[in-house]
Amino acid sequence: DGGITQSPKYLFRKEGQNVTLSCEQNLNHDAMYWYRQDPGQGLRLIYYSQIVNDFQKGDIAEGYSVSREKKESFPLTVTSAQKNPTAFYLCASSTVTYPTNDEQFFGPGTRLTVL
Amino acid sequence: SQKIEQNSEALNIQEGKTATLTCNYTNYSPAYLQWYRQDPGRGPVFLLLIRENEKEKRKERLKVTFDTTLKQSLFHITASQPADSATYLCALAGSSNTGKLIFGQGTTLQVKP
């Protein structure tokens, strides 16, 4: 059963702590993405990766870090430097072909709450 | 700066009517545009993609238009059903093959029986 999974579904963190969100896909997609969604707002890109061992900052990368050691996995670390981390985090993957890219497949999301 | 705008107010329509959602953009020349559906607390699901050289795309009860002169896309759901109630997001991409998308804030559609 192919798809993209995120864990955990809900995560609570104390201020000053780092936390890592998991994202795994078995779709054999080259590209993976992390988005943040706040209430009533669209998705904002945090980081993306086109290929293993390479990733680029998105529009709101400050306070976040990622790694792409395996094609299937793209974990996101929310560091204590992120000022307002409470949000809904979405991971996505896609094939990357020229001249148009295929659609993005999204995971179920992780809701992070800072206490 | 690049900007995408969708109707922030919820759209309420009666079952069986056609729902029309709008996506406007400025300072941008997207190579293509995508529409996604998002249910509360879940990830978006892809619906349709339309390229800059296409005027219209259809899929079952869905229709998307793309006017690069007006910098606008319209998303239509014909014969709407209560199950169509959700938030619909438009997303624009550039011509480079980075796969990056810029999302609008979404429009919530409520179809009443």
mmCIF file with all atom_site columns, C-alpha atoms in Angstrom:
data_model
loop_
_atom_site.group_PDB
_atom_site.id
_atom_site.type_symbol
_atom_site.label_atom_id
_atom_site.label_alt_id
_atom_site.label_comp_id
_atom_site.label_asym_id
_atom_site.label_entity_id
_atom_site.label_seq_id
_atom_site.pdbx_PDB_ins_code
_atom_site.Cartn_x
_atom_site.Cartn_y
_atom_site.Cartn_z
_atom_site.occupancy
_atom_site.B_iso_or_equiv
_atom_site.pdbx_formal_charge
_atom_site.auth_seq_id
_atom_site.auth_comp_id
_atom_site.auth_asym_id
_atom_site.auth_atom_id
_atom_site.pdbx_PDB_model_num
ATOM 1   C CA . ASP A 1 1   ? 0.000   0.000  0.000   1.00 0.00 ? 1   ASP A CA 1
ATOM 2   C CA . GLY A 1 2   ? 1.877   3.043  -1.267  1.00 0.00 ? 2   GLY A CA 1
ATOM 3   C CA . GLY A 1 3   ? 1.720   6.370  0.444   1.00 0.00 ? 3   GLY A CA 1
ATOM 4   C CA . ILE A 1 4   ? 3.285   8.962  2.652   1.00 0.00 ? 4   ILE A CA 1
ATOM 5   C CA . THR A 1 5   ? 3.182   8.749  6.431   1.00 0.00 ? 5   THR A CA 1
ATOM 6   C CA . GLN A 1 6   ? 3.865   11.243 9.176   1.00 0.00 ? 6   GLN A CA 1
ATOM 7   C CA . SER A 1 7   ? 4.303   10.627 12.859  1.00 0.00 ? 7   SER A CA 1
ATOM 8   C CA . PRO A 1 8   ? 3.247   11.438 15.419  1.00 0.00 ? 8   PRO A CA 1
ATOM 9   C CA . LYS A 1 9   ? -0.209  12.817 14.640  1.00 0.00 ? 9   LYS A CA 1
ATOM 10  C CA . TYR A 1 10  ? -0.151  15.051 17.710  1.00 0.00 ? 10  TYR A CA 1
ATOM 11  C CA . LEU A 1 11  ? 2.963   16.364 19.448  1.00 0.00 ? 11  LEU A CA 1
ATOM 12  C CA . PHE A 1 12  ? 3.358   18.493 22.517  1.00 0.00 ? 12  PHE A CA 1
ATOM 13  C CA . ARG A 1 13  ? 6.577   20.275 23.300  1.00 0.00 ? 13  ARG A CA 1
ATOM 14  C CA . LYS A 1 14  ? 7.799   22.454 26.094  1.00 0.00 ? 14  LYS A CA 1
ATOM 15  C CA . GLU A 1 15  ? 9.375   25.760 25.242  1.00 0.00 ? 15  GLU A CA 1
ATOM 16  C CA . GLY A 1 16  ? 13.106  25.507 24.659  1.00 0.00 ? 16  GLY A CA 1
ATOM 17  C CA . GLN A 1 17  ? 13.008  21.907 23.447  1.00 0.00 ? 17  GLN A CA 1
ATOM 18  C CA . ASN A 1 18  ? 13.875  20.628 20.003  1.00 0.00 ? 18  ASN A CA 1
ATOM 19  C CA . VAL A 1 19  ? 11.479  18.140 18.434  1.00 0.00 ? 19  VAL A CA 1
ATOM 20  C CA . THR A 1 20  ? 11.703  15.988 15.298  1.00 0.00 ? 20  THR A CA 1
ATOM 21  C CA . LEU A 1 21  ? 8.770   15.199 13.024  1.00 0.00 ? 21  LEU A CA 1
ATOM 22  C CA . SER A 1 22  ? 8.953   12.055 10.927  1.00 0.00 ? 22  SER A CA 1
ATOM 23  C CA . CYS A 1 23  ? 8.014   11.771 7.232   1.00 0.00 ? 23  CYS A CA 1
ATOM 24  C CA . GLU A 1 24  ? 8.342   8.566  5.216   1.00 0.00 ? 24  GLU A CA 1
ATOM 25  C CA . GLN A 1 25  ? 7.219   7.736  1.675   1.00 0.00 ? 25  GLN A CA 1
ATOM 26  C CA . ASN A 1 26  ? 7.233   4.515  -0.336  1.00 0.00 ? 26  ASN A CA 1
ATOM 27  C CA . LEU A 1 27  ? 6.163   6.113  -3.612  1.00 0.00 ? 27  LEU A CA 1
ATOM 28  C CA . ASN A 1 28  ? 9.721   6.186  -4.977  1.00 0.00 ? 28  ASN A CA 1
ATOM 29  C CA . HIS A 1 29  ? 9.457   9.973  -5.338  1.00 0.00 ? 29  HIS A CA 1
ATOM 30  C CA . ASP A 1 30  ? 12.617  12.013 -5.723  1.00 0.00 ? 30  ASP A CA 1
ATOM 31  C CA . ALA A 1 31  ? 11.280  15.246 -4.235  1.00 0.00 ? 31  ALA A CA 1
ATOM 32  C CA . MET A 1 32  ? 10.010  15.838 -0.720  1.00 0.00 ? 32  MET A CA 1
ATOM 33  C CA . TYR A 1 33  ? 8.677   18.963 0.967   1.00 0.00 ? 33  TYR A CA 1
ATOM 34  C CA . TRP A 1 34  ? 7.773   20.332 4.377   1.00 0.00 ? 34  TRP A CA 1
ATOM 35  C CA . TYR A 1 35  ? 5.000   22.884 4.816   1.00 0.00 ? 35  TYR A CA 1
ATOM 36  C CA . ARG A 1 36  ? 3.553   24.718 7.757   1.00 0.00 ? 36  ARG A CA 1
ATOM 37  C CA . GLN A 1 37  ? -0.136  25.628 7.933   1.00 0.00 ? 37  GLN A CA 1
ATOM 38  C CA . ASP A 1 38  ? -1.611  28.086 10.420  1.00 0.00 ? 38  ASP A CA 1
ATOM 39  C CA . PRO A 1 39  ? -5.365  28.490 10.977  1.00 0.00 ? 39  PRO A CA 1
ATOM 40  C CA . GLY A 1 40  ? -7.093  30.123 8.031   1.00 0.00 ? 40  GLY A CA 1
ATOM 41  C CA . GLN A 1 41  ? -3.896  30.306 6.033   1.00 0.00 ? 41  GLN A CA 1
ATOM 42  C CA . GLY A 1 42  ? -2.410  28.486 3.115   1.00 0.00 ? 42  GLY A CA 1
ATOM 43  C CA . LEU A 1 43  ? 0.627   26.265 3.150   1.00 0.00 ? 43  LEU A CA 1
ATOM 44  C CA . ARG A 1 44  ? 4.036   27.866 3.550   1.00 0.00 ? 44  ARG A CA 1
ATOM 45  C CA . LEU A 1 45  ? 7.144   26.034 2.387   1.00 0.00 ? 45  LEU A CA 1
ATOM 46  C CA . ILE A 1 46  ? 9.781   25.351 5.036   1.00 0.00 ? 46  ILE A CA 1
ATOM 47  C CA . TYR A 1 47  ? 12.306  23.132 3.224   1.00 0.00 ? 47  TYR A CA 1
ATOM 48  C CA . TYR A 1 48  ? 12.376  20.963 0.151   1.00 0.00 ? 48  TYR A CA 1
ATOM 49  C CA . SER A 1 49  ? 14.642  18.312 -1.291  1.00 0.00 ? 49  SER A CA 1
ATOM 50  C CA . GLN A 1 50  ? 14.998  17.273 -4.917  1.00 0.00 ? 50  GLN A CA 1
ATOM 51  C CA . ILE A 1 51  ? 17.425  14.430 -4.325  1.00 0.00 ? 51  ILE A CA 1
ATOM 52  C CA . VAL A 1 52  ? 19.105  12.485 -1.552  1.00 0.00 ? 52  VAL A CA 1
ATOM 53  C CA . ASN A 1 53  ? 21.739  14.414 0.445   1.00 0.00 ? 53  ASN A CA 1
ATOM 54  C CA . ASP A 1 54  ? 20.549  17.755 -0.934  1.00 0.00 ? 54  ASP A CA 1
ATOM 55  C CA . PHE A 1 55  ? 17.902  20.198 0.271   1.00 0.00 ? 55  PHE A CA 1
ATOM 56  C CA . GLN A 1 56  ? 17.026  23.879 -0.041  1.00 0.00 ? 56  GLN A CA 1
ATOM 57  C CA . LYS A 1 57  ? 15.413  26.443 2.201   1.00 0.00 ? 57  LYS A CA 1
ATOM 58  C CA . GLY A 1 58  ? 11.859  27.452 1.506   1.00 0.00 ? 58  GLY A CA 1
ATOM 59  C CA . ASP A 1 59  ? 10.179  30.692 2.472   1.00 0.00 ? 59  ASP A CA 1
ATOM 60  C CA . ILE A 1 60  ? 10.199  30.186 6.260   1.00 0.00 ? 60  ILE A CA 1
ATOM 61  C CA . ALA A 1 61  ? 13.244  28.016 7.072   1.00 0.00 ? 61  ALA A CA 1
ATOM 62  C CA . GLU A 1 62  ? 14.434  29.946 10.117  1.00 0.00 ? 62  GLU A CA 1
ATOM 63  C CA . GLY A 1 63  ? 14.269  27.809 13.274  1.00 0.00 ? 63  GLY A CA 1
ATOM 64  C CA . TYR A 1 64  ? 13.932  24.551 11.345  1.00 0.00 ? 64  TYR A CA 1
ATOM 65  C CA . SER A 1 65  ? 16.395  21.953 10.060  1.00 0.00 ? 65  SER A CA 1
ATOM 66  C CA . VAL A 1 66  ? 16.087  18.875 7.841   1.00 0.00 ? 66  VAL A CA 1
ATOM 67  C CA . SER A 1 67  ? 18.107  15.946 6.550   1.00 0.00 ? 67  SER A CA 1
ATOM 68  C CA . ARG A 1 68  ? 17.734  13.703 3.495   1.00 0.00 ? 68  ARG A CA 1
ATOM 69  C CA . GLU A 1 69  ? 19.955  10.693 4.043   1.00 0.00 ? 69  GLU A CA 1
ATOM 70  C CA . LYS A 1 70  ? 17.544  8.260  2.394   1.00 0.00 ? 70  LYS A CA 1
ATOM 71  C CA . LYS A 1 71  ? 15.176  8.699  -0.534  1.00 0.00 ? 71  LYS A CA 1
ATOM 72  C CA . GLU A 1 72  ? 12.243  7.524  1.577   1.00 0.00 ? 72  GLU A CA 1
ATOM 73  C CA . SER A 1 73  ? 12.769  9.768  4.585   1.00 0.00 ? 73  SER A CA 1
ATOM 74  C CA . PHE A 1 74  ? 12.781  13.535 5.179   1.00 0.00 ? 74  PHE A CA 1
ATOM 75  C CA . PRO A 1 75  ? 12.623  14.346 8.923   1.00 0.00 ? 75  PRO A CA 1
ATOM 76  C CA . LEU A 1 76  ? 12.024  17.907 10.117  1.00 0.00 ? 76  LEU A CA 1
ATOM 77  C CA . THR A 1 77  ? 13.481  19.247 13.369  1.00 0.00 ? 77  THR A CA 1
ATOM 78  C CA . VAL A 1 78  ? 11.752  22.183 14.977  1.00 0.00 ? 78  VAL A CA 1
ATOM 79  C CA . THR A 1 79  ? 14.405  23.878 17.077  1.00 0.00 ? 79  THR A CA 1
ATOM 80  C CA . SER A 1 80  ? 14.069  26.135 20.097  1.00 0.00 ? 80  SER A CA 1
ATOM 81  C CA . ALA A 1 81  ? 15.015  29.012 17.796  1.00 0.00 ? 81  ALA A CA 1
ATOM 82  C CA . GLN A 1 82  ? 11.601  28.826 16.109  1.00 0.00 ? 82  GLN A CA 1
ATOM 83  C CA . LYS A 1 83  ? 9.635   31.595 17.833  1.00 0.00 ? 83  LYS A CA 1
ATOM 84  C CA . ASN A 1 84  ? 6.119   30.388 17.191  1.00 0.00 ? 84  ASN A CA 1
ATOM 85  C CA . PRO A 1 85  ? 6.195   26.666 16.385  1.00 0.00 ? 85  PRO A CA 1
ATOM 86  C CA . THR A 1 86  ? 2.592   25.785 17.210  1.00 0.00 ? 86  THR A CA 1
ATOM 87  C CA . ALA A 1 87  ? 1.076   24.817 13.840  1.00 0.00 ? 87  ALA A CA 1
ATOM 88  C CA . PHE A 1 88  ? -0.035  21.986 11.569  1.00 0.00 ? 88  PHE A CA 1
ATOM 89  C CA . TYR A 1 89  ? 2.945   20.497 9.701   1.00 0.00 ? 89  TYR A CA 1
ATOM 90  C CA . LEU A 1 90  ? 2.502   18.759 6.378   1.00 0.00 ? 90  LEU A CA 1
ATOM 91  C CA . CYS A 1 91  ? 4.995   16.641 4.464   1.00 0.00 ? 91  CYS A CA 1
ATOM 92  C CA . ALA A 1 92  ? 4.614   15.978 0.744   1.00 0.00 ? 92  ALA A CA 1
ATOM 93  C CA . SER A 1 93  ? 6.405   14.180 -2.051  1.00 0.00 ? 93  SER A CA 1
ATOM 94  C CA . SER A 1 94  ? 6.346   14.247 -5.837  1.00 0.00 ? 94  SER A CA 1
ATOM 95  C CA . THR A 1 95  ? 8.152   13.142 -8.947  1.00 0.00 ? 95  THR A CA 1
ATOM 96  C CA . VAL A 1 96  ? 10.136  15.916 -10.578 1.00 0.00 ? 96  VAL A CA 1
ATOM 97  C CA . THR A 1 97  ? 9.986   15.982 -14.359 1.00 0.00 ? 97  THR A CA 1
ATOM 98  C CA . TYR A 1 98  ? 10.536  18.723 -16.877 1.00 0.00 ? 98  TYR A CA 1
ATOM 99  C CA . PRO A 1 99  ? 8.752   20.799 -18.115 1.00 0.00 ? 99  PRO A CA 1
ATOM 100 C CA . THR A 1 100 ? 5.910   20.211 -15.664 1.00 0.00 ? 100 THR A CA 1
ATOM 101 C CA . ASN A 1 101 ? 5.973   18.533 -12.321 1.00 0.00 ? 101 ASN A CA 1
ATOM 102 C CA . ASP A 1 102 ? 3.482   15.992 -11.144 1.00 0.00 ? 102 ASP A CA 1
ATOM 103 C CA . GLU A 1 103 ? 1.126   16.652 -8.295  1.00 0.00 ? 103 GLU A CA 1
ATOM 104 C CA . GLN A 1 104 ? 2.267   16.555 -4.690  1.00 0.00 ? 104 GLN A CA 1
ATOM 105 C CA . PHE A 1 105 ? 1.109   13.754 -2.424  1.00 0.00 ? 105 PHE A CA 1
ATOM 106 C CA . PHE A 1 106 ? 0.577   14.840 1.154   1.00 0.00 ? 106 PHE A CA 1
ATOM 107 C CA . GLY A 1 107 ? 0.841   13.009 4.426   1.00 0.00 ? 107 GLY A CA 1
ATOM 108 C CA . PRO A 1 108 ? -1.845  13.231 7.134   1.00 0.00 ? 108 PRO A CA 1
ATOM 109 C CA . GLY A 1 109 ? 0.021   15.958 9.012   1.00 0.00 ? 109 GLY A CA 1
ATOM 110 C CA . THR A 1 110 ? 1.423   16.467 12.513  1.00 0.00 ? 110 THR A CA 1
ATOM 111 C CA . ARG A 1 111 ? -0.159  18.990 14.839  1.00 0.00 ? 111 ARG A CA 1
ATOM 112 C CA . LEU A 1 112 ? 2.525   20.485 17.071  1.00 0.00 ? 112 LEU A CA 1
ATOM 113 C CA . THR A 1 113 ? 1.589   22.384 20.204  1.00 0.00 ? 113 THR A CA 1
ATOM 114 C CA . VAL A 1 114 ? 4.090   24.217 22.355  1.00 0.00 ? 114 VAL A CA 1
ATOM 115 C CA . LEU A 1 115 ? 3.078   24.321 25.992  1.00 0.00 ? 115 LEU A CA 1
ATOM 116 C CA . SER B 2 1   ? 6.306   40.318 -4.355  1.00 0.00 ? 1   SER B CA 1
ATOM 117 C CA . GLN B 2 2   ? 4.392   37.271 -5.621  1.00 0.00 ? 2   GLN B CA 1
ATOM 118 C CA . LYS B 2 3   ? 0.899   37.065 -4.279  1.00 0.00 ? 3   LYS B CA 1
ATOM 119 C CA . ILE B 2 4   ? -1.963  34.594 -4.611  1.00 0.00 ? 4   ILE B CA 1
ATOM 120 C CA . GLU B 2 5   ? -5.450  35.434 -3.450  1.00 0.00 ? 5   GLU B CA 1
ATOM 121 C CA . GLN B 2 6   ? -8.463  33.237 -2.983  1.00 0.00 ? 6   GLN B CA 1
ATOM 122 C CA . ASN B 2 7   ? -11.815 34.295 -1.550  1.00 0.00 ? 7   ASN B CA 1
ATOM 123 C CA . SER B 2 8   ? -11.278 34.323 2.198   1.00 0.00 ? 8   SER B CA 1
ATOM 124 C CA . GLU B 2 9   ? -14.982 34.225 2.921   1.00 0.00 ? 9   GLU B CA 1
ATOM 125 C CA . ALA B 2 10  ? -16.674 30.850 2.914   1.00 0.00 ? 10  ALA B CA 1
ATOM 126 C CA . LEU B 2 11  ? -18.843 30.026 -0.064  1.00 0.00 ? 11  LEU B CA 1
ATOM 127 C CA . ASN B 2 12  ? -22.264 28.625 0.819   1.00 0.00 ? 12  ASN B CA 1
ATOM 128 C CA . ILE B 2 13  ? -24.393 27.089 -1.910  1.00 0.00 ? 13  ILE B CA 1
ATOM 129 C CA . GLN B 2 14  ? -27.372 24.796 -2.269  1.00 0.00 ? 14  GLN B CA 1
ATOM 130 C CA . GLU B 2 15  ? -26.973 21.186 -3.313  1.00 0.00 ? 15  GLU B CA 1
ATOM 131 C CA . GLY B 2 16  ? -27.225 20.737 -7.085  1.00 0.00 ? 16  GLY B CA 1
ATOM 132 C CA . LYS B 2 17  ? -25.934 24.226 -7.910  1.00 0.00 ? 17  LYS B CA 1
ATOM 133 C CA . THR B 2 18  ? -22.567 25.035 -9.475  1.00 0.00 ? 18  THR B CA 1
ATOM 134 C CA . ALA B 2 19  ? -19.858 26.275 -7.138  1.00 0.00 ? 19  ALA B CA 1
ATOM 135 C CA . THR B 2 20  ? -17.282 28.673 -8.584  1.00 0.00 ? 20  THR B CA 1
ATOM 136 C CA . LEU B 2 21  ? -14.069 29.443 -6.712  1.00 0.00 ? 21  LEU B CA 1
ATOM 137 C CA . THR B 2 22  ? -11.560 32.092 -7.751  1.00 0.00 ? 22  THR B CA 1
ATOM 138 C CA . CYS B 2 23  ? -7.773  32.206 -7.620  1.00 0.00 ? 23  CYS B CA 1
ATOM 139 C CA . ASN B 2 24  ? -6.018  35.471 -8.555  1.00 0.00 ? 24  ASN B CA 1
ATOM 140 C CA . TYR B 2 25  ? -2.297  36.075 -8.671  1.00 0.00 ? 25  TYR B CA 1
ATOM 141 C CA . THR B 2 26  ? 0.063   39.021 -9.149  1.00 0.00 ? 26  THR B CA 1
ATOM 142 C CA . ASN B 2 27  ? 3.754   39.514 -9.947  1.00 0.00 ? 27  ASN B CA 1
ATOM 143 C CA . TYR B 2 28  ? 4.000   35.973 -11.198 1.00 0.00 ? 28  TYR B CA 1
ATOM 144 C CA . SER B 2 29  ? 4.001   34.001 -14.445 1.00 0.00 ? 29  SER B CA 1
ATOM 145 C CA . PRO B 2 30  ? 3.286   30.395 -13.465 1.00 0.00 ? 30  PRO B CA 1
ATOM 146 C CA . ALA B 2 31  ? 3.996   27.563 -15.848 1.00 0.00 ? 31  ALA B CA 1
ATOM 147 C CA . TYR B 2 32  ? 1.019   25.695 -14.423 1.00 0.00 ? 32  TYR B CA 1
ATOM 148 C CA . LEU B 2 33  ? -1.551  25.788 -11.695 1.00 0.00 ? 33  LEU B CA 1
ATOM 149 C CA . GLN B 2 34  ? -2.946  23.053 -9.467  1.00 0.00 ? 34  GLN B CA 1
ATOM 150 C CA . TRP B 2 35  ? -6.069  22.740 -7.359  1.00 0.00 ? 35  TRP B CA 1
ATOM 151 C CA . TYR B 2 36  ? -6.228  20.709 -4.140  1.00 0.00 ? 36  TYR B CA 1
ATOM 152 C CA . ARG B 2 37  ? -8.985  19.733 -1.737  1.00 0.00 ? 37  ARG B CA 1
ATOM 153 C CA . GLN B 2 38  ? -8.352  19.766 1.999   1.00 0.00 ? 38  GLN B CA 1
ATOM 154 C CA . ASP B 2 39  ? -10.666 18.335 4.649   1.00 0.00 ? 39  ASP B CA 1
ATOM 155 C CA . PRO B 2 40  ? -10.358 19.528 8.282   1.00 0.00 ? 40  PRO B CA 1
ATOM 156 C CA . GLY B 2 41  ? -7.315  18.116 10.036  1.00 0.00 ? 41  GLY B CA 1
ATOM 157 C CA . ARG B 2 42  ? -6.050  16.274 6.951   1.00 0.00 ? 42  ARG B CA 1
ATOM 158 C CA . GLY B 2 43  ? -3.497  16.779 4.209   1.00 0.00 ? 43  GLY B CA 1
ATOM 159 C CA . PRO B 2 44  ? -4.512  18.268 0.844   1.00 0.00 ? 44  PRO B CA 1
ATOM 160 C CA . VAL B 2 45  ? -5.461  15.970 -1.999  1.00 0.00 ? 45  VAL B CA 1
ATOM 161 C CA . PHE B 2 46  ? -4.645  16.808 -5.622  1.00 0.00 ? 46  PHE B CA 1
ATOM 162 C CA . LEU B 2 47  ? -7.573  17.426 -7.962  1.00 0.00 ? 47  LEU B CA 1
ATOM 163 C CA . LEU B 2 48  ? -6.481  19.021 -11.246 1.00 0.00 ? 48  LEU B CA 1
ATOM 164 C CA . LEU B 2 49  ? -3.480  20.539 -13.007 1.00 0.00 ? 49  LEU B CA 1
ATOM 165 C CA . ILE B 2 50  ? -3.720  23.069 -15.847 1.00 0.00 ? 50  ILE B CA 1
ATOM 166 C CA . ARG B 2 51  ? -0.772  24.391 -17.856 1.00 0.00 ? 51  ARG B CA 1
ATOM 167 C CA . GLU B 2 52  ? -0.233  27.962 -19.035 1.00 0.00 ? 52  GLU B CA 1
ATOM 168 C CA . ASN B 2 53  ? -1.021  27.033 -22.649 1.00 0.00 ? 53  ASN B CA 1
ATOM 169 C CA . GLU B 2 54  ? -4.338  25.390 -21.700 1.00 0.00 ? 54  GLU B CA 1
ATOM 170 C CA . LYS B 2 55  ? -7.543  27.361 -21.346 1.00 0.00 ? 55  LYS B CA 1
ATOM 171 C CA . GLU B 2 56  ? -9.696  24.720 -19.695 1.00 0.00 ? 56  GLU B CA 1
ATOM 172 C CA . LYS B 2 57  ? -9.457  21.301 -18.056 1.00 0.00 ? 57  LYS B CA 1
ATOM 173 C CA . ARG B 2 58  ? -12.245 18.971 -16.991 1.00 0.00 ? 58  ARG B CA 1
ATOM 174 C CA . LYS B 2 59  ? -12.489 15.946 -14.735 1.00 0.00 ? 59  LYS B CA 1
ATOM 175 C CA . GLU B 2 60  ? -15.907 14.496 -14.025 1.00 0.00 ? 60  GLU B CA 1
ATOM 176 C CA . ARG B 2 61  ? -17.877 17.300 -12.283 1.00 0.00 ? 61  ARG B CA 1
ATOM 177 C CA . LEU B 2 62  ? -14.828 19.546 -11.991 1.00 0.00 ? 62  LEU B CA 1
ATOM 178 C CA . LYS B 2 63  ? -13.725 22.231 -14.422 1.00 0.00 ? 63  LYS B CA 1
ATOM 179 C CA . VAL B 2 64  ? -10.750 24.570 -14.202 1.00 0.00 ? 64  VAL B CA 1
ATOM 180 C CA . THR B 2 65  ? -9.991  27.570 -16.386 1.00 0.00 ? 65  THR B CA 1
ATOM 181 C CA . PHE B 2 66  ? -6.714  29.468 -16.590 1.00 0.00 ? 66  PHE B CA 1
ATOM 182 C CA . ASP B 2 67  ? -6.530  33.007 -17.965 1.00 0.00 ? 67  ASP B CA 1
ATOM 183 C CA . THR B 2 68  ? -2.923  34.224 -18.018 1.00 0.00 ? 68  THR B CA 1
ATOM 184 C CA . THR B 2 69  ? -4.010  37.659 -19.249 1.00 0.00 ? 69  THR B CA 1
ATOM 185 C CA . LEU B 2 70  ? -6.340  38.225 -16.307 1.00 0.00 ? 70  LEU B CA 1
ATOM 186 C CA . LYS B 2 71  ? -3.953  36.274 -14.040 1.00 0.00 ? 71  LYS B CA 1
ATOM 187 C CA . GLN B 2 72  ? -6.854  34.233 -12.782 1.00 0.00 ? 72  GLN B CA 1
ATOM 188 C CA . SER B 2 73  ? -8.053  30.661 -12.466 1.00 0.00 ? 73  SER B CA 1
ATOM 189 C CA . LEU B 2 74  ? -11.648 29.624 -11.877 1.00 0.00 ? 74  LEU B CA 1
ATOM 190 C CA . PHE B 2 75  ? -12.567 26.278 -10.322 1.00 0.00 ? 75  PHE B CA 1
ATOM 191 C CA . HIS B 2 76  ? -16.087 24.979 -10.919 1.00 0.00 ? 76  HIS B CA 1
ATOM 192 C CA . ILE B 2 77  ? -17.928 22.093 -9.291  1.00 0.00 ? 77  ILE B CA 1
ATOM 193 C CA . THR B 2 78  ? -21.147 21.290 -11.113 1.00 0.00 ? 78  THR B CA 1
ATOM 194 C CA . ALA B 2 79  ? -24.116 19.507 -9.527  1.00 0.00 ? 79  ALA B CA 1
ATOM 195 C CA . SER B 2 80  ? -22.545 20.111 -6.120  1.00 0.00 ? 80  SER B CA 1
ATOM 196 C CA . GLN B 2 81  ? -23.139 17.684 -3.264  1.00 0.00 ? 81  GLN B CA 1
ATOM 197 C CA . PRO B 2 82  ? -22.761 18.017 0.530   1.00 0.00 ? 82  PRO B CA 1
ATOM 198 C CA . ALA B 2 83  ? -19.737 15.698 0.219   1.00 0.00 ? 83  ALA B CA 1
ATOM 199 C CA . ASP B 2 84  ? -18.013 18.446 -1.793  1.00 0.00 ? 84  ASP B CA 1
ATOM 200 C CA . SER B 2 85  ? -17.865 20.581 1.360   1.00 0.00 ? 85  SER B CA 1
ATOM 201 C CA . ALA B 2 86  ? -14.186 21.231 2.076   1.00 0.00 ? 86  ALA B CA 1
ATOM 202 C CA . THR B 2 87  ? -11.463 23.848 1.664   1.00 0.00 ? 87  THR B CA 1
ATOM 203 C CA . TYR B 2 88  ? -10.061 24.203 -1.845  1.00 0.00 ? 88  TYR B CA 1
ATOM 204 C CA . LEU B 2 89  ? -6.510  25.436 -2.385  1.00 0.00 ? 89  LEU B CA 1
ATOM 205 C CA . CYS B 2 90  ? -4.935  26.722 -5.562  1.00 0.00 ? 90  CYS B CA 1
ATOM 206 C CA . ALA B 2 91  ? -1.189  26.408 -6.037  1.00 0.00 ? 91  ALA B CA 1
ATOM 207 C CA . LEU B 2 92  ? 1.078   27.945 -8.642  1.00 0.00 ? 92  LEU B CA 1
ATOM 208 C CA . ALA B 2 93  ? 4.440   26.767 -9.919  1.00 0.00 ? 93  ALA B CA 1
ATOM 209 C CA . GLY B 2 94  ? 7.193   28.381 -11.914 1.00 0.00 ? 94  GLY B CA 1
ATOM 210 C CA . SER B 2 95  ? 8.723   26.968 -15.066 1.00 0.00 ? 95  SER B CA 1
ATOM 211 C CA . SER B 2 96  ? 11.809  25.585 -13.329 1.00 0.00 ? 96  SER B CA 1
ATOM 212 C CA . ASN B 2 97  ? 11.695  21.955 -12.327 1.00 0.00 ? 97  ASN B CA 1
ATOM 213 C CA . THR B 2 98  ? 12.167  22.485 -8.614  1.00 0.00 ? 98  THR B CA 1
ATOM 214 C CA . GLY B 2 99  ? 8.643   21.343 -7.944  1.00 0.00 ? 99  GLY B CA 1
ATOM 215 C CA . LYS B 2 100 ? 8.078   24.292 -5.636  1.00 0.00 ? 100 LYS B CA 1
ATOM 216 C CA . LEU B 2 101 ? 4.500   25.439 -5.309  1.00 0.00 ? 101 LEU B CA 1
ATOM 217 C CA . ILE B 2 102 ? 3.069   28.640 -3.879  1.00 0.00 ? 102 ILE B CA 1
ATOM 218 C CA . PHE B 2 103 ? -0.297  28.056 -2.215  1.00 0.00 ? 103 PHE B CA 1
ATOM 219 C CA . GLY B 2 104 ? -3.235  30.382 -1.787  1.00 0.00 ? 104 GLY B CA 1
ATOM 220 C CA . GLN B 2 105 ? -4.957  30.550 1.596   1.00 0.00 ? 105 GLN B CA 1
ATOM 221 C CA . GLY B 2 106 ? -7.880  28.450 0.382   1.00 0.00 ? 106 GLY B CA 1
ATOM 222 C CA . THR B 2 107 ? -11.634 28.950 0.101   1.00 0.00 ? 107 THR B CA 1
ATOM 223 C CA . THR B 2 108 ? -14.031 26.944 2.244   1.00 0.00 ? 108 THR B CA 1
ATOM 224 C CA . LEU B 2 109 ? -17.041 25.590 0.393   1.00 0.00 ? 109 LEU B CA 1
ATOM 225 C CA . GLN B 2 110 ? -20.178 24.537 2.240   1.00 0.00 ? 110 GLN B CA 1
ATOM 226 C CA . VAL B 2 111 ? -22.847 22.719 0.234   1.00 0.00 ? 111 VAL B CA 1
ATOM 227 C CA . LYS B 2 112 ? -26.204 22.559 1.970   1.00 0.00 ? 112 LYS B CA 1
ATOM 228 C CA . PRO B 2 113 ? -28.733 19.792 1.292   1.00 0.00 ? 113 PRO B CA 1
#
